[in-house]
Structures are given as C-alpha cells and as structure tokens.
Coordinates of C-alpha atoms in Angstrom, one line a residue:
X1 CA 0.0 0.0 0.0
X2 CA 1.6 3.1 -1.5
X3 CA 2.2 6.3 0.9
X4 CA 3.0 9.6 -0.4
X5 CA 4.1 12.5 1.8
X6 CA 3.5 16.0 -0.2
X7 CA 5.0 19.0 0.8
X8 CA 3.8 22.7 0.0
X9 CA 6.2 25.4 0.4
X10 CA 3.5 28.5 -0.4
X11 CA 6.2 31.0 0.1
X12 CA 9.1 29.5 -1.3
X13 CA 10.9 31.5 -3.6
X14 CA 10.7 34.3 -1.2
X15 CA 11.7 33.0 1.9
X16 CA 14.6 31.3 -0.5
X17 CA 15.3 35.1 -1.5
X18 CA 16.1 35.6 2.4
X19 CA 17.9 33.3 3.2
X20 CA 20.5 33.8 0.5
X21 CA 20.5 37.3 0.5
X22 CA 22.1 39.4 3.0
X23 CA 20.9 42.8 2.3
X24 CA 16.5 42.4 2.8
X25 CA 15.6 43.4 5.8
X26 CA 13.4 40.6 7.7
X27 CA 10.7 43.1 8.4
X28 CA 9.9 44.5 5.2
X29 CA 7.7 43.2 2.9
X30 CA 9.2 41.0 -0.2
X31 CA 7.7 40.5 -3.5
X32 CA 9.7 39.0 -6.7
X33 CA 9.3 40.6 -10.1
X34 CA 9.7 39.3 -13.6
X35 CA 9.1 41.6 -16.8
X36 CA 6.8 40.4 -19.6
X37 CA 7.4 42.9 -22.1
X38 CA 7.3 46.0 -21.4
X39 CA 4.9 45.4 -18.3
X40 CA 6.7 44.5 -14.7
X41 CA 4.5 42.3 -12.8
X42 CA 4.4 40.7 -9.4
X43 CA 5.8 36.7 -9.8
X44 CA 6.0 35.5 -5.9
X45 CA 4.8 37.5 -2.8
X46 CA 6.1 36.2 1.0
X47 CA 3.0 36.1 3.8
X48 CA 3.2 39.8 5.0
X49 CA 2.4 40.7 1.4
X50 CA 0.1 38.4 0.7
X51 CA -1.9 39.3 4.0
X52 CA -2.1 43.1 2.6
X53 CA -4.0 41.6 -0.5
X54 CA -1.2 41.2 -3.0
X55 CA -1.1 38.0 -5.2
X56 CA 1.0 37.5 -8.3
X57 CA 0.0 38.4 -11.6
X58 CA -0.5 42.0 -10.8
X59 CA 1.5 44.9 -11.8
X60 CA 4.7 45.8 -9.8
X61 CA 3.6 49.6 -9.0
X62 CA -0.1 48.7 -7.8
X63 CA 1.8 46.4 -5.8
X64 CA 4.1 49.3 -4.1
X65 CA 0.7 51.4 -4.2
X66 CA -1.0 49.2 -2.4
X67 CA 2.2 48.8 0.6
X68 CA 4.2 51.3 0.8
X69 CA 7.6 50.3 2.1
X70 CA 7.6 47.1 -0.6
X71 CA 10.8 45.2 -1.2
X72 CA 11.1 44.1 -4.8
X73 CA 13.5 41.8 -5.9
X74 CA 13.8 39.7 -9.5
X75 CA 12.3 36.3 -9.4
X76 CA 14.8 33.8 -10.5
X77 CA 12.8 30.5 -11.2
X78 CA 16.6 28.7 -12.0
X79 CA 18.0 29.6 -8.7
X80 CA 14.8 28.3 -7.2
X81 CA 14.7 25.1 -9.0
X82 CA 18.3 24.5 -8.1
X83 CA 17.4 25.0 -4.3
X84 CA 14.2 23.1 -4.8
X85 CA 16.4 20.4 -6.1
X86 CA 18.9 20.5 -2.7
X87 CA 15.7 20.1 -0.3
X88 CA 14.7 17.2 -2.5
X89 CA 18.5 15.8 -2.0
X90 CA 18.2 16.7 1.8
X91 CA 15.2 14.6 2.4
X92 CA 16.7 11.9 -0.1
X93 CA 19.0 11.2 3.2
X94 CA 16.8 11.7 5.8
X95 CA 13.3 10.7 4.8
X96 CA 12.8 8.3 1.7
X97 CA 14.9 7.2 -0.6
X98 CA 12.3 8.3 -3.1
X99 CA 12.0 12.1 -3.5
X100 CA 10.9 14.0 -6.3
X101 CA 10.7 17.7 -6.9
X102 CA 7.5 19.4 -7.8
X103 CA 8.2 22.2 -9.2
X104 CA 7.7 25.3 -8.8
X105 CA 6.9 24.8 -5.0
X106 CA 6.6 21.3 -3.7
X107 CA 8.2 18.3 -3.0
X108 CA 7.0 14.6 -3.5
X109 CA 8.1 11.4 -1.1
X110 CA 7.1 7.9 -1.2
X111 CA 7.7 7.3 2.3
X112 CA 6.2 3.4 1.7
X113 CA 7.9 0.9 4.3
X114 CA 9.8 4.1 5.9
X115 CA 7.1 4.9 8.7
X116 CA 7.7 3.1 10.9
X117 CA 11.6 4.2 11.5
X118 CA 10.1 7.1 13.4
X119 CA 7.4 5.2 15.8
X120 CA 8.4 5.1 19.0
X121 CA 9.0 2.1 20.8
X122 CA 5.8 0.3 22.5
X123 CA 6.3 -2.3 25.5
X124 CA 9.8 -2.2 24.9
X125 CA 9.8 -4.2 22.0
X126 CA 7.2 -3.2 18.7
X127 CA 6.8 0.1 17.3
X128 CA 3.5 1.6 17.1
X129 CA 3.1 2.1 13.3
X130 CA 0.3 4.5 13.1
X131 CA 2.1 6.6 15.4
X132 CA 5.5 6.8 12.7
X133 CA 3.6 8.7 10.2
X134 CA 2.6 11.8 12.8
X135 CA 5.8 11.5 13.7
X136 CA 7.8 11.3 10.2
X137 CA 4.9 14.5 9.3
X138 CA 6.1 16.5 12.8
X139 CA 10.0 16.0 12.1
X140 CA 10.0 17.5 8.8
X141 CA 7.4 19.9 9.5
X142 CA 9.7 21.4 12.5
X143 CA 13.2 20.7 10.6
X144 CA 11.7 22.9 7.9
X145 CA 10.6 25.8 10.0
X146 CA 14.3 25.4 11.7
X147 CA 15.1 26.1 8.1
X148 CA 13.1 29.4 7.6
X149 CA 10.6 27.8 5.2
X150 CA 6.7 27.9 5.4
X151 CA 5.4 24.3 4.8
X152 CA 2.1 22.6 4.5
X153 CA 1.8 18.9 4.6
X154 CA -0.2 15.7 3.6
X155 CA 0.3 12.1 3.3
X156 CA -2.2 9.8 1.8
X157 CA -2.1 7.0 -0.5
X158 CA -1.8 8.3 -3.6
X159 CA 0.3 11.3 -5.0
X160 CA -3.1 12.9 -6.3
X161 CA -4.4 13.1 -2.8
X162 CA -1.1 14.4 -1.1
X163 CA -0.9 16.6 -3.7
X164 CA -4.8 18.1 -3.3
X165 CA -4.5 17.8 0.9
X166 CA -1.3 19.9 0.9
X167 CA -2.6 23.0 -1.2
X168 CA -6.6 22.8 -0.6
X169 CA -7.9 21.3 3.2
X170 CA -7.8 23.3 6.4
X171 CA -5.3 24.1 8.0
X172 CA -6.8 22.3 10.6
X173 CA -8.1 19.2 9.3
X174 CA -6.1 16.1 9.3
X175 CA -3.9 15.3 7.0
X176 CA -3.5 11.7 6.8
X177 CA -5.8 10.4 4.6
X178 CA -6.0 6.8 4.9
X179 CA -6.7 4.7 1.8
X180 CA -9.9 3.7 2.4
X181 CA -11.2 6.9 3.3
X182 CA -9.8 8.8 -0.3
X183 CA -13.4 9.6 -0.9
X184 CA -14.6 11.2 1.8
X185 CA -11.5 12.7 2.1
X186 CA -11.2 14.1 -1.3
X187 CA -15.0 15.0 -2.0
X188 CA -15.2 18.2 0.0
X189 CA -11.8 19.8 -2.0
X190 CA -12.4 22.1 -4.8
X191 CA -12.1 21.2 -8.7
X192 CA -8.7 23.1 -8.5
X193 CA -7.1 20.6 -6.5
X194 CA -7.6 17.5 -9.5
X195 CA -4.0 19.1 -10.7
X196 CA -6.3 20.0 -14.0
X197 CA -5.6 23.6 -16.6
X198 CA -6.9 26.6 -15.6
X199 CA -9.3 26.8 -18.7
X200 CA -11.0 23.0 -17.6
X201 CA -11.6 24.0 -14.1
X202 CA -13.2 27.3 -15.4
X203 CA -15.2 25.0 -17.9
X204 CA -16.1 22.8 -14.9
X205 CA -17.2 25.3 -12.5
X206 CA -20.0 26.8 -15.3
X207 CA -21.2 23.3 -15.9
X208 CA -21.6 23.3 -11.8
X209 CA -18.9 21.1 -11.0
X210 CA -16.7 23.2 -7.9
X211 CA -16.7 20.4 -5.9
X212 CA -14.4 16.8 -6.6
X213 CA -17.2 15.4 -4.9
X214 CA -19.4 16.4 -8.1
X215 CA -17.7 14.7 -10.3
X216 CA -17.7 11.2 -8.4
X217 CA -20.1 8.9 -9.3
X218 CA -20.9 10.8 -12.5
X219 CA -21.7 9.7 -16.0
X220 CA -18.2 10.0 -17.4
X221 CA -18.9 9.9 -21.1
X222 CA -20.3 13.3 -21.4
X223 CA -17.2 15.4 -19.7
X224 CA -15.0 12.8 -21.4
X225 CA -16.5 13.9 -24.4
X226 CA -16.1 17.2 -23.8
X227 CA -12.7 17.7 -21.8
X228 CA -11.0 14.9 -23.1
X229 CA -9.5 12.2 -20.7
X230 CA -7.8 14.3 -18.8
X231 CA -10.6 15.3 -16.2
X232 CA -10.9 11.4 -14.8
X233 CA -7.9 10.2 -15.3
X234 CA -6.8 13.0 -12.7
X235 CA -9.9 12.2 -10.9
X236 CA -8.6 8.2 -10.4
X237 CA -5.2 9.2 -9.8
X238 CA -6.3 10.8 -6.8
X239 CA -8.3 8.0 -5.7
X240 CA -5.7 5.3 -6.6
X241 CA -7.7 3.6 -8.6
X242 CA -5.1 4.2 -12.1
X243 CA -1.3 4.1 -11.3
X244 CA 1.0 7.5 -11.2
X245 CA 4.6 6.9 -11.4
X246 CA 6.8 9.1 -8.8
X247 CA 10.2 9.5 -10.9
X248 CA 12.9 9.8 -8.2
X249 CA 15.4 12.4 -7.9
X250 CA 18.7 11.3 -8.9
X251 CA 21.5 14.2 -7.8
X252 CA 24.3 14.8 -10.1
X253 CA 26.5 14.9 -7.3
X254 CA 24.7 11.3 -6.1
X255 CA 27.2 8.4 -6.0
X256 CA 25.7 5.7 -8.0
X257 CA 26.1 3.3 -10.6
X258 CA 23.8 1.8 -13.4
X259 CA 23.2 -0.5 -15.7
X260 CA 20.9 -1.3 -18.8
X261 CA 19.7 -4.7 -19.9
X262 CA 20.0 -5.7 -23.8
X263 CA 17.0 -8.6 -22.5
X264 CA 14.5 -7.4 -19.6
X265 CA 15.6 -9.9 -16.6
X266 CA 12.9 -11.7 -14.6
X267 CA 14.5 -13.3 -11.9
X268 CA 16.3 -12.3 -8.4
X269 CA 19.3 -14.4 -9.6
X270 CA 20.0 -12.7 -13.1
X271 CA 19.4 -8.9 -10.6
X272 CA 21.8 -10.7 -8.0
X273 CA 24.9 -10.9 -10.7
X274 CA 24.1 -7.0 -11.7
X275 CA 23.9 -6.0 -8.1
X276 CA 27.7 -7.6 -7.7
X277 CA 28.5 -5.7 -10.6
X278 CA 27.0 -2.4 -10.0
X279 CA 28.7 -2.7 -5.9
X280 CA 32.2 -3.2 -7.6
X281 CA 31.3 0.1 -9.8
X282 CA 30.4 1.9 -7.1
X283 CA 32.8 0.9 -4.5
X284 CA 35.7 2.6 -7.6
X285 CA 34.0 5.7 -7.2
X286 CA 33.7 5.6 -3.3
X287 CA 37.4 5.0 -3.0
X288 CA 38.1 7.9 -5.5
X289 CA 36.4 9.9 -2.7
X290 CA 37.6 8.7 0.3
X291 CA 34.5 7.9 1.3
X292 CA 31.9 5.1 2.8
X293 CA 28.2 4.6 1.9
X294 CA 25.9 4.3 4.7
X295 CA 23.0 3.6 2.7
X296 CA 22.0 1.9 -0.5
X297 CA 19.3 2.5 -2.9
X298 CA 18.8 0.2 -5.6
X299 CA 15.8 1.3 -8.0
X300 CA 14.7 -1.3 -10.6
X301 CA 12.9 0.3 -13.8
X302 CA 10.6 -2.3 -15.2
X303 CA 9.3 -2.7 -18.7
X304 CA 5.7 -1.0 -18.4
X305 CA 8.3 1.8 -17.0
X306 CA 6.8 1.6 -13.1
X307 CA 9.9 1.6 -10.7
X308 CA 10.8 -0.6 -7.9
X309 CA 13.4 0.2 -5.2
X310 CA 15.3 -1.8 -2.3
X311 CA 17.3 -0.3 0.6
X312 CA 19.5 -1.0 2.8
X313 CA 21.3 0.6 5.2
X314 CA 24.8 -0.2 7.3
X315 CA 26.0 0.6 11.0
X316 CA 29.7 1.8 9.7
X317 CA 30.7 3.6 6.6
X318 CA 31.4 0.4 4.0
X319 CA 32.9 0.3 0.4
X320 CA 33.7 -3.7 0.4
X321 CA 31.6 -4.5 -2.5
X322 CA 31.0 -8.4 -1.0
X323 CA 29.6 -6.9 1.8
X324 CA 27.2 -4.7 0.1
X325 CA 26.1 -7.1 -2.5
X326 CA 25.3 -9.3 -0.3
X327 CA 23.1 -7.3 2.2
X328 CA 21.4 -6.2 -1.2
X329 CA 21.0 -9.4 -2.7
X330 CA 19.0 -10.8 0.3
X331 CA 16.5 -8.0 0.0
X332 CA 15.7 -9.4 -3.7
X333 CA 13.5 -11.9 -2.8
X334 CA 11.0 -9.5 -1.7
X335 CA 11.6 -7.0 -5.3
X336 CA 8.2 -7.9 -7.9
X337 CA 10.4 -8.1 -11.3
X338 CA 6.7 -7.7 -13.1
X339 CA 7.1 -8.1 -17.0
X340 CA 10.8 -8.0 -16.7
X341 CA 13.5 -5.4 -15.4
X342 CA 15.4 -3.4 -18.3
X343 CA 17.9 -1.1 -16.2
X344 CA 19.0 -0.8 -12.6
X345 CA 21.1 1.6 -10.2
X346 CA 22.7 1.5 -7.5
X347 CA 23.0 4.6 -5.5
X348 CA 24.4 5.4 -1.9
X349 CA 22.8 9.0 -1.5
X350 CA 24.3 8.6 2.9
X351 CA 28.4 8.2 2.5
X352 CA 30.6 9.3 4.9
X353 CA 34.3 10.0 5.3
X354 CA 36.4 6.5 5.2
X355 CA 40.2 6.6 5.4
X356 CA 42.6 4.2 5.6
X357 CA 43.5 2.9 9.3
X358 CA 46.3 1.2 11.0
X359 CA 45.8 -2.1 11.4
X360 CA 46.3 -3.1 15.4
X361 CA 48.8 -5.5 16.7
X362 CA 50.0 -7.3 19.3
X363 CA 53.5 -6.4 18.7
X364 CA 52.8 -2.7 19.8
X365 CA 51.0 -4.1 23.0
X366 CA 47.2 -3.2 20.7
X367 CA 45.4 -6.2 20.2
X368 CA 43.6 -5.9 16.7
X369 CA 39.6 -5.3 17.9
X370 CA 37.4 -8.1 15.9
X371 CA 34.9 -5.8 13.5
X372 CA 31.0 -6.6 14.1
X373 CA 30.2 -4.5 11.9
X374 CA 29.4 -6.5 9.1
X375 CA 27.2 -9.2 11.3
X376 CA 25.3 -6.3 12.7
X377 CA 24.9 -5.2 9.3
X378 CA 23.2 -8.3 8.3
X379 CA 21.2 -8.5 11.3
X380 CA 19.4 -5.2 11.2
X381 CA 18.9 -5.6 7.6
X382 CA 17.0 -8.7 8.6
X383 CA 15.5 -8.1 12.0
X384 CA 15.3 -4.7 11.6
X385 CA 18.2 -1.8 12.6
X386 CA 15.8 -1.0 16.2
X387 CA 16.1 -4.7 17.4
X388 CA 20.2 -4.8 17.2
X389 CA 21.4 -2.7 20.3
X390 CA 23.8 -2.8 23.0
X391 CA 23.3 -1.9 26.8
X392 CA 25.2 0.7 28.4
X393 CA 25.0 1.4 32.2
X394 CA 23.7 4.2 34.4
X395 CA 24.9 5.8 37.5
X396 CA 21.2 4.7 39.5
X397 CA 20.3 1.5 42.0
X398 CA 16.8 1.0 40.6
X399 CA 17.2 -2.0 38.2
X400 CA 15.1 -0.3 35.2
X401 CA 17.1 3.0 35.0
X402 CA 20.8 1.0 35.7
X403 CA 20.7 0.2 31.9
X404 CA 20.0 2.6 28.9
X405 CA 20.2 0.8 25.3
X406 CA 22.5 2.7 22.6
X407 CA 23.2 2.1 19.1
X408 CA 25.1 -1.5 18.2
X409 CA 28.6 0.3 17.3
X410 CA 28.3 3.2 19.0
X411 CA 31.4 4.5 20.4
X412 CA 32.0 5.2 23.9
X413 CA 31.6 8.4 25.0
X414 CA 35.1 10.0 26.6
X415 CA 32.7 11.3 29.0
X416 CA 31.5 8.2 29.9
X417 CA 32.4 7.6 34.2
X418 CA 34.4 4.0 33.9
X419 CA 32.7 1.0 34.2
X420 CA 33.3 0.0 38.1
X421 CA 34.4 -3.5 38.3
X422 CA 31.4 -4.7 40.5
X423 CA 28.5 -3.7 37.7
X424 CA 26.4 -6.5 37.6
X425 CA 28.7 -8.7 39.3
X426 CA 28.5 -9.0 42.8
X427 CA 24.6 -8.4 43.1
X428 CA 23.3 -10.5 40.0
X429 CA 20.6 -9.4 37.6
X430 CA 18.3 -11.1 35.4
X431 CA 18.8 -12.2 31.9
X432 CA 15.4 -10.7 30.8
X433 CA 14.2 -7.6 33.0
X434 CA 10.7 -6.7 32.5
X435 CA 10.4 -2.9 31.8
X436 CA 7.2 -2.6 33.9
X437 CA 7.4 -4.9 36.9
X438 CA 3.9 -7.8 36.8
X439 CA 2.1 -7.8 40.1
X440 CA 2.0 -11.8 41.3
X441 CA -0.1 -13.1 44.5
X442 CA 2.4 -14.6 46.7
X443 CA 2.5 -16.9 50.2
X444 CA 5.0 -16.6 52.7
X445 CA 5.1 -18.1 55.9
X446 CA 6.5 -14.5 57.7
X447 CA 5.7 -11.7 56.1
X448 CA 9.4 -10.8 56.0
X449 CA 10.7 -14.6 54.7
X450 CA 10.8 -15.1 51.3
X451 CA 8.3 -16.3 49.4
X452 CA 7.1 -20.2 49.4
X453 CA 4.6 -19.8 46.5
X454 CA 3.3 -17.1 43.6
X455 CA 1.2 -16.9 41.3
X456 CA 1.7 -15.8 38.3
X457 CA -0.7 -15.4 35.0
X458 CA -3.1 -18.0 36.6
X459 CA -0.5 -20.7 36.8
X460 CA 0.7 -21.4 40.7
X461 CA 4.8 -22.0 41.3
X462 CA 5.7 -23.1 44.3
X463 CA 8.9 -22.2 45.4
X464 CA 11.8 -24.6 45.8
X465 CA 14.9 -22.1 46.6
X466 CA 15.1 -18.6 47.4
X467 CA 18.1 -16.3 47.9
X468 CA 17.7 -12.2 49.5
X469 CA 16.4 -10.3 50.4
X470 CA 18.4 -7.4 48.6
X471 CA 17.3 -4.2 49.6
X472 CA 17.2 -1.5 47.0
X473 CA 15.9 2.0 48.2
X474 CA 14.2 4.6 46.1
X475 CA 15.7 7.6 44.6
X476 CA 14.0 10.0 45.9
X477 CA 16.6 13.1 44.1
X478 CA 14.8 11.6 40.7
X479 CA 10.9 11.2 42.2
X480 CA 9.8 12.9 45.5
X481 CA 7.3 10.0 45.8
X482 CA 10.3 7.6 46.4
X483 CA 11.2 8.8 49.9
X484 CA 9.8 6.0 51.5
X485 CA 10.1 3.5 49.1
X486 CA 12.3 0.4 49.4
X487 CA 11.9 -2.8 47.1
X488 CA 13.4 -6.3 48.7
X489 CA 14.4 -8.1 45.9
X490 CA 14.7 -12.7 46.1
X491 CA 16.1 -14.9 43.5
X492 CA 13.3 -18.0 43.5
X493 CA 13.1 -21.1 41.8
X494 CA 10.0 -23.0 41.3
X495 CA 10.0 -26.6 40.9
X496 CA 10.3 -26.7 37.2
X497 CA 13.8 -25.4 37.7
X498 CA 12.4 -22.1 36.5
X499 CA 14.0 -18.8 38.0
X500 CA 12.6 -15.6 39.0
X501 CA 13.4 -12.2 39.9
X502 CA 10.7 -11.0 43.0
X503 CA 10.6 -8.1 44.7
X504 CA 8.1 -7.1 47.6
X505 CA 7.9 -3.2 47.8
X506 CA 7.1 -1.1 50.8
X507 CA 5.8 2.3 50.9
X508 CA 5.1 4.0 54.0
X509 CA 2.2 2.9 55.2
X510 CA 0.7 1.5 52.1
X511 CA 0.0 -2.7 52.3
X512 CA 3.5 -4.6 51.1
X513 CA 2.6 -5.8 47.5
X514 CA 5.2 -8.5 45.3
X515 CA 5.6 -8.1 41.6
X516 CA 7.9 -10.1 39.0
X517 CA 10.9 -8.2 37.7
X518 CA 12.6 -10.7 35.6
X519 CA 13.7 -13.7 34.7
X520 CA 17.1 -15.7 35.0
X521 CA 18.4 -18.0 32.4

C-alpha cells in the first residue's frame, strides 16, 4: 500500500530570497518581479504581502501602491529550481529514498515501508506504526521551520491526494488520509485541487462542478466527451484507482552506478549478478572519494516503466563490495520483477568520510579489535536496525534506570564515568528484565521470609529455593514519591527449575505488594 508524503512550500521563492540574500531586511515586505514585455509584474509574494492583499500576476507599481515600504526583488525561477532540487537531496538522506521535486513549490516522497523508522518504541519491543507517520509529518514539519521555510503537509495513498490535501484542506483538518477513506476525504476539495488547466476547471465550475465530490459517481462519457481524458484520469489518480509513477530524484553529485539490460531480466538471480556488478562500480567511485556509503538505494525500472526500489542501510561507513552485495541481494527476494527489469542503479545518497586505518597489533601491545560490523549489518537488515542494540549502564540503584540501550557500534563516550568493576557482578541481575514490573499473588510463611509460593498469570509456582532479600531503596533526588520506598528483591526457583526475579515493595504505610521483575536464564 503506497504512501506519499506531499510537501507545500507556499512562500518559497521568497523565503529562498532571504535566506540567501544578505541585504533584505526581515521586516519589510518581499515581493519577486519578472518583466513580460514591457509590463513588470508581481511573480511571488512572501506572507506579510500576501496578507495586505497582494497575489502575483499584478503589476509591480499597484503592488508598491498598495504597501508602501515594498521590497522588490527579481524572481529567479533557475536559482529556485536548483534549491528546490537541494531540499529534495536533503530529504533523499533523511526521509525516503524516493524524493521528487514538484516544481515550482513542492516536494514529493514515497515514504512506503519508511514509517515506521520514526514510531516510538511500545512495550519495549514493537513500534507503534500509526504513530510513525505523525511523527515522520512532525520531524520534517519542524526541521523545515528550523530552516526558515513555510510548509504545509499531507500524506495519503496516492500522489493525487497528497498533492490536493497539501494545497486545498484546512489548516486544521487532518492530513492523513488513509486509503480507504480517499473519498470522503477528497470529496469536499475544490475542482482546482484535481492538478487540472486553468481553462478546464473554469469550464467545470459553469457546468456546476466546484466540488471533486461532483464529479464522483458521475456519467463520465459526457465530460469525457467534452474535456477529453484528462478530467478522470486526474480524478482516479487521486483516488488510486489508475497508477501514477513518482520518478525519483537522482542528484548529479549522487554516487551511484547503473546498468541497462540488452534482454528485460525476470528473476532475483540474473538482478543478484548485476547488483555484484553495480557494488564493484560503485565501490571505484567511493574510494576515489575517500568515502563510505551508509545507505544503498537500488531502483529497478521495469518494462511497463513503473519503478521498484530496495534499501538497505549499514552501521559503519562500507565500500567492500562483497559486503554490500550481499546485504542487497538478500532483499531481492521481496523485489516484484513484473514483466521484466530493463535497467538498474545502485546509489548510496548517505556516505561518509572513510580513510585508511592502521591495522592493530599485538607487537605494539594493541590487540587488533574483531569488526562486528558486518554481522550487525546483516542483522538489522533482517531483524530490523531497532532490534540490534547494545546496553550501556547508568549511575542509579533502581534495576530499570541501571541500563539505557545505545546504538550497536556506537562509540564510547570519553565522557562516559568507567565502568566500576562490580556492575552486575556482585549483586546478580536477570537475563530478561521486564520494563514494567507484573504484580503476582504470593504466600510466605512471615511476612518478612521469602516467598514459598506465587502466582503468576493463573499458573501457581511453588517455590523450591530462594536467595535475598536485597534491599534497594528509592531515589528519591529523581521522584519525590520515592522517599519512603524500598523494594526487597529474592532470586526464587519454582520446581520446574524455573528462576525468577521477585521483589516485595514497601511504601510508608501502604499494604506490602510483590511483583515479578525478571527472569534468569
């Protein structure tokens, strides 16, 4: 199911003007110029002019009429292509590996599959995937006002919709328009927002067509007639009902490598001997550069000229061309050749610096580190890159907050306090903590002796063996409501030979309860 994020900058060629231009003073009022003839007329107005009842197409000197204190400027639709063109190669990095320019003010990005990189983690484990797309829409959103540019956004499932949600709902409406719900979503939007000439949507409107929801469930042969194909095939576009190709972005400066096919190829095996090909290619023009790719992008062009793309991504700058074909080949199995593929290329739009290092030794008392960088690699291209992690610790005696989880490679930071000796030696800890301790019914025979039975999800353990307590006080610096907490923690083992991690807090007065914290190995 496709998603398509569209982005609307309304005032882009102005604010563009400002930000490269260090004479315009940020209070004044901008408007950009261009001269058709002998006549000078308004081309691009920023907000304050626009809110004073300028709009383009007028002349220049109504305009400075109309505000004093005006700021004109030539418009310079080349310079704003070229910057449109850099956003689009900005969010090539950071977004989707999709990403095409919509010129003269918006940007288009199939952000299929990439969602969920930017749901936050749920019960320690899943990602909550509805969540990804408010928060892929709220990061680029706030990264672009950061910026100094106006934005409106939309994702839905088609580029049509996106496109129509962007430029034509409220600003306070939704803009997620699920795929189900392109209808109802769609049907309130004016005729404008179909993407159709100015002279059909005037046509339309005198026919009585303003809304797109007039022209749903209409006879079509009439207007077909009349306005050609144009009007419905729009119309299904935005619905998703007829297919729109989104032709990526592909920088100049973009490190890639491509290939073209005298025979369309069919099968993962004949792409798996051109992906080895196009990763030698590209690894010549990574070391010409000194540099590593962090990403790879392969898009597949197919013979009824729709486009496929896989991509992976790597924990440490790479140019070993084994390495990368092979992370890229397993992803081919999941790649729909359709009628045949008749070109590919490989790009790696994330590189970063990679120089040569000096290999460690034990002769000059360094023992050469083993790199796990290629199993990680591997790993998070299969399991996905949130499920490979490392723990680090923290300065606290509460078991949750003794352990924070940091990227698989990451380095140490030099500000890091040394690792005392004793961590997680002398007072043992589970193999499995629980991030949110399970309350559990327990009998004791004292209510300060360890436990002699629990019960746990229904199922009863009686207790064979039993070590503690070990008292662990609240921190009551981090949470004023810790002052007179303490938790008495008791390795058990039931008579399956299972262990568990027990605790039995107290509170102040409050009645003593038990809860499960872990689980040993």
């Amino acid at each position: 199911m496709a998603r398509v994020v569209s982005v609307y900058l309304p005032f882009f060629a102005t604010e563009r003007m400002r930000l490269t231009s260090t004479d315009l003073p940020p209070e004044a009022p901008l408007a950009l110029t261009t001269r058709i003839g002998a006549q000078r007329l308004v081309a691009a107005v920023d907000a304050t002019a626009l809110a004073h009842g300028l709009k383009p197409g007028m002349a220049a000197t109504q305009a400075q009429l109309l505000l004093p204190g005006l700021t004109l400027r030539d418009y310079a639709p080349r310079a704003d292509a070229h910057g449109l063109a850099k956003l689009a190669a900005w969010c090539l990095a950071r977004y989707s590996p999709v990403v095409m320019p919509s010129p003269p003010d918006g940007l288009l990005l199939d952000v299929t599959g990439c969602t969920h990189l930017f749901a936050a983690r749920t019960g320690g484990q899943s990602r909550n995937l509805d969540e990804g797309e408010d928060n892929l829409l709220a990061d680029l959103a706030a990264r672009l006002a950061r910026r100094g540019l106006t934005a409106r956004l939309a994702l839905a499932g088609s580029i049509g919709a996106a496109h129509a949600l962007a430029r034509f709902a409220a600003p306070d409406c939704t803009r997620i328009a699920e795929t189900q719900n392109l209808k109802g979503a769609l049907a309130p939007l004016p005729v404008e927002a179909l993407r159709l000439s100015p002279e059909t949507t005037q046509a339309l409107r005198r026919l009585g067509f303003e809304r797109i929801g007039d022209l749903i469930g209409v006879k079509r042969a009439p207007i077909t007639r009349r306005f050609g194909h144009d009007v419905f095939l729009r119309l299904d576009q935005a619905l998703g009902l007829s297919r729109e190709p989104l032709v990526p972005l592909i920088p100049s400066e973009l490190v890639s490598a491509k290939l073209s096919f005298v025979e369309p190829v069919i099968t993962a095996e004949g792409l798996a001997q051109a992906v080895e090909r196009l990763c030698v290619d590209l690894t010549a023009v990574l070391e010409a550069r000194q540099h590593g790719a962090r990403r790879l992008d392969l898009h597949v062009t197919r013979l009824d000229r729709s486009t496929g793309i896989v991509s992976v991504r790597m924990a440490k700058p790479s140019r070993a061309p084994e390495h990368m074909a092979r992370l890229v080949c397993e992803k081919l199995a999941g790649l729909d050749c359709g009628l045949g593929v008749e070109k590919v290329l490989l790009a790696a739009p994330l590189t970063r610096p990679l120089l040569p290092e000096q290999i460690a030794s034990e002769l000059y008392g360094r023992p050469q580190e083993p790199d796990l960088s290629t199993l990680v690699d591997r790993l998070a291209n299969r399991l996905g890159a949130g499920r490979i992690y490392r723990t680090a610790p923290v300065e606290s005696d509460w078991p949750e907050r003794s352990v924070r989880r940091v990227a698989a490679l990451a380095p140490k930071p030099r500000t890091e306090t040394p690792r005392p000796e004793n961590w997680l030696r002398d007072w043992p800890r589970p193999a499995r903590l629980l991030a949110d301790p399970m309350p559990v019914e327990v009998i004791a025979l004292l209510p300060d002796y360890p436990p002699a039975l629990f019960i746990w999800q229904g199922r009863r353990h009686r207790i064979c063996r039993a070590d503690g307590p070990e008292r662990i006080f609240g921190e009551w610096w981090r949470a004023p409501g810790e002052i007179a907490l303490a938790r008495d923690y008791f390795q058990v083992e039931d008579e399956a030979g299972q262990r568990f991690w027990l605790f039995r807090e107290e509170a102040g007065n409050r009645p003593q309860r038990w809860y499960l914290h872990g689980f040993f190995a």
